[in-house]
Coordinates of C-alpha atoms in Angstrom, one line a residue:
R1 CA 10.8 24.7 4.0
F2 CA 7.2 25.0 4.9
H3 CA 4.3 23.3 3.2
R4 CA 1.9 25.9 1.8
G5 CA -1.2 24.0 2.9
L6 CA 0.1 23.9 6.5
Q7 CA 0.6 27.7 6.4
E8 CA -2.9 28.2 5.2
L9 CA -4.2 26.2 8.1
G10 CA -2.2 28.3 10.6
C11 CA 0.4 25.6 11.2
A12 CA 3.3 27.6 9.9
S13 CA 5.6 26.2 12.6
Q14 CA 5.2 22.7 11.1
K15 CA 8.1 21.9 8.9
V16 CA 7.8 19.4 6.1
R17 CA 10.5 16.8 6.4
L18 CA 11.4 14.0 4.0
L19 CA 10.7 10.4 5.0
I20 CA 14.4 9.5 4.8
E21 CA 15.1 12.3 7.3
L22 CA 12.7 10.8 9.8
F23 CA 13.3 7.0 9.6
Q24 CA 16.0 4.6 8.7
P25 CA 15.4 2.8 5.3
S26 CA 15.1 -0.5 7.1
E27 CA 12.1 0.9 9.1
V28 CA 10.0 1.9 6.0
V29 CA 7.9 -0.3 3.7
Y30 CA 6.5 1.4 0.6
L31 CA 3.2 -0.2 -0.6
C32 CA 3.2 0.0 -4.4
A33 CA 1.5 -2.2 -7.1
E34 CA 4.8 -2.6 -9.0
S35 CA 6.7 -4.4 -6.2
E36 CA 7.5 -8.1 -6.6
N37 CA 7.2 -8.6 -2.9
L38 CA 3.8 -9.8 -1.5
L39 CA 2.7 -8.4 1.8
S40 CA 1.3 -11.1 4.1
T41 CA 1.2 -9.4 7.4
F42 CA 2.2 -6.2 9.2
D43 CA 5.2 -5.7 11.4
D44 CA 4.5 -3.2 14.2
S45 CA 8.1 -2.0 14.1
K46 CA 7.7 -0.8 10.5
I47 CA 6.3 2.4 8.9
Y48 CA 4.0 1.6 6.0
V49 CA 3.7 4.2 3.2
I50 CA 0.9 4.0 0.6
G51 CA 2.8 4.7 -2.6
G52 CA -0.2 6.3 -4.3
F53 CA 0.6 9.6 -2.6
V54 CA 3.0 10.4 -5.4
D55 CA 1.7 8.3 -8.3
H56 CA -0.5 9.7 -10.9
N57 CA -1.4 8.3 -14.3
A58 CA 1.4 10.3 -15.8
H59 CA 3.9 9.0 -13.3
K60 CA 3.3 5.3 -13.2
G61 CA 5.8 3.4 -11.0
L62 CA 7.1 6.6 -9.4
A63 CA 6.5 5.4 -5.8
Y64 CA 8.2 2.1 -6.5
E65 CA 11.3 3.8 -8.1
R66 CA 11.5 6.3 -5.2
A67 CA 11.3 3.5 -2.7
K68 CA 14.1 1.5 -4.4
A69 CA 16.3 4.6 -4.8
A70 CA 15.9 5.5 -1.1
G71 CA 16.7 1.9 0.0
F72 CA 13.2 1.4 1.4
Q73 CA 11.6 -2.0 1.5
H74 CA 8.6 -2.3 -0.7
A75 CA 5.6 -4.7 -1.1
R76 CA 2.3 -5.0 -2.8
L77 CA -1.0 -6.2 -1.5
P78 CA -1.6 -9.9 -2.3
I79 CA -4.6 -9.2 -4.6
D80 CA -3.4 -11.5 -7.4
K81 CA -3.0 -14.4 -4.9
F82 CA -6.8 -14.5 -4.5
F83 CA -8.3 -12.6 -7.4
T84 CA -8.0 -11.4 -11.0
L85 CA -8.9 -7.9 -12.0
A86 CA -10.4 -6.9 -15.3
T87 CA -8.5 -3.5 -15.1
R88 CA -5.1 -2.3 -13.9
K89 CA -4.2 -3.6 -10.4
V90 CA -3.5 -0.1 -9.2
L91 CA -5.9 1.2 -6.5
T92 CA -6.6 4.5 -5.0
V93 CA -5.0 5.5 -1.7
C94 CA -8.4 5.3 -0.1
H95 CA -9.0 1.8 -1.3
V96 CA -5.6 0.6 -0.2
F97 CA -6.1 2.1 3.3
E98 CA -9.6 0.5 3.5
I99 CA -8.2 -2.9 2.5
I100 CA -5.5 -2.6 5.2
S101 CA -8.2 -1.6 7.7
N102 CA -10.4 -4.5 6.8
F103 CA -7.5 -6.9 7.0
C104 CA -6.7 -5.7 10.5
V105 CA -10.3 -6.5 11.5
T106 CA -10.8 -9.8 9.6
N107 CA -7.2 -11.1 9.4
S108 CA -8.1 -12.3 5.9
W109 CA -6.7 -10.6 2.8
A110 CA -9.4 -12.3 0.6
T111 CA -12.2 -10.9 2.7
A112 CA -10.6 -7.4 3.0
I113 CA -10.0 -7.2 -0.7
E114 CA -13.4 -8.4 -1.7
K115 CA -15.1 -6.0 0.7
T116 CA -13.2 -3.0 -0.7
V117 CA -12.4 -3.3 -4.4
P118 CA -15.1 -1.5 -6.4
E119 CA -17.2 -3.5 -8.9
R120 CA -15.8 -1.5 -11.9
K121 CA -12.4 -3.2 -11.3
G122 CA -14.0 -6.6 -12.3
L123 CA -12.7 -8.5 -9.3
E124 CA -13.0 -12.3 -9.7
A125 CA -12.0 -15.0 -7.2
L126 CA -9.3 -17.3 -8.6
D127 CA -10.9 -20.3 -6.9
G128 CA -14.4 -19.4 -8.1
K129 CA -15.6 -18.6 -4.6
T130 CA -16.3 -15.2 -3.2
D131 CA -14.7 -15.8 0.2
S132 CA -11.4 -17.6 -0.3
G133 CA -10.0 -19.5 2.6
A134 CA -6.6 -19.5 1.0
D135 CA -5.1 -16.9 3.3
E136 CA -3.3 -19.7 5.1
N137 CA -1.5 -20.6 1.8
L138 CA 0.0 -17.1 1.5
E139 CA 3.7 -17.4 1.7
S140 CA 5.0 -15.6 4.8
S141 CA 6.8 -12.3 3.9
K142 CA 6.5 -10.2 6.9
L143 CA 7.6 -6.7 5.9

């Protein structure tokens, strides 16, 4: 089947394929807020999918459930290791991508999260500091 948006852009020859058709489940890591697995670092051999592409307020947890059903690995950003949030811990796709980008530059989850999460989320450092040096204490769970 063809994706309508691709047809409108003149890319009618591009066929939409499911993730499971393109990669083995062991190669995919879904990033979703509901996962019990904390992401500590990135593995270059994995494909990371930001779960928000399918989540909406009416479909909470959908990405997580789809990841489990497909046999994909899943993980969440380690926000709660460094901070508390006054609101739900679910972030927009853009914020997750920006946190990942900042992490790749700084190699510090605390710094990346603090630089990205909007004020309206009520981010507060667990140790009372703004730049936590606790990244070294994050349990290694390379997914």
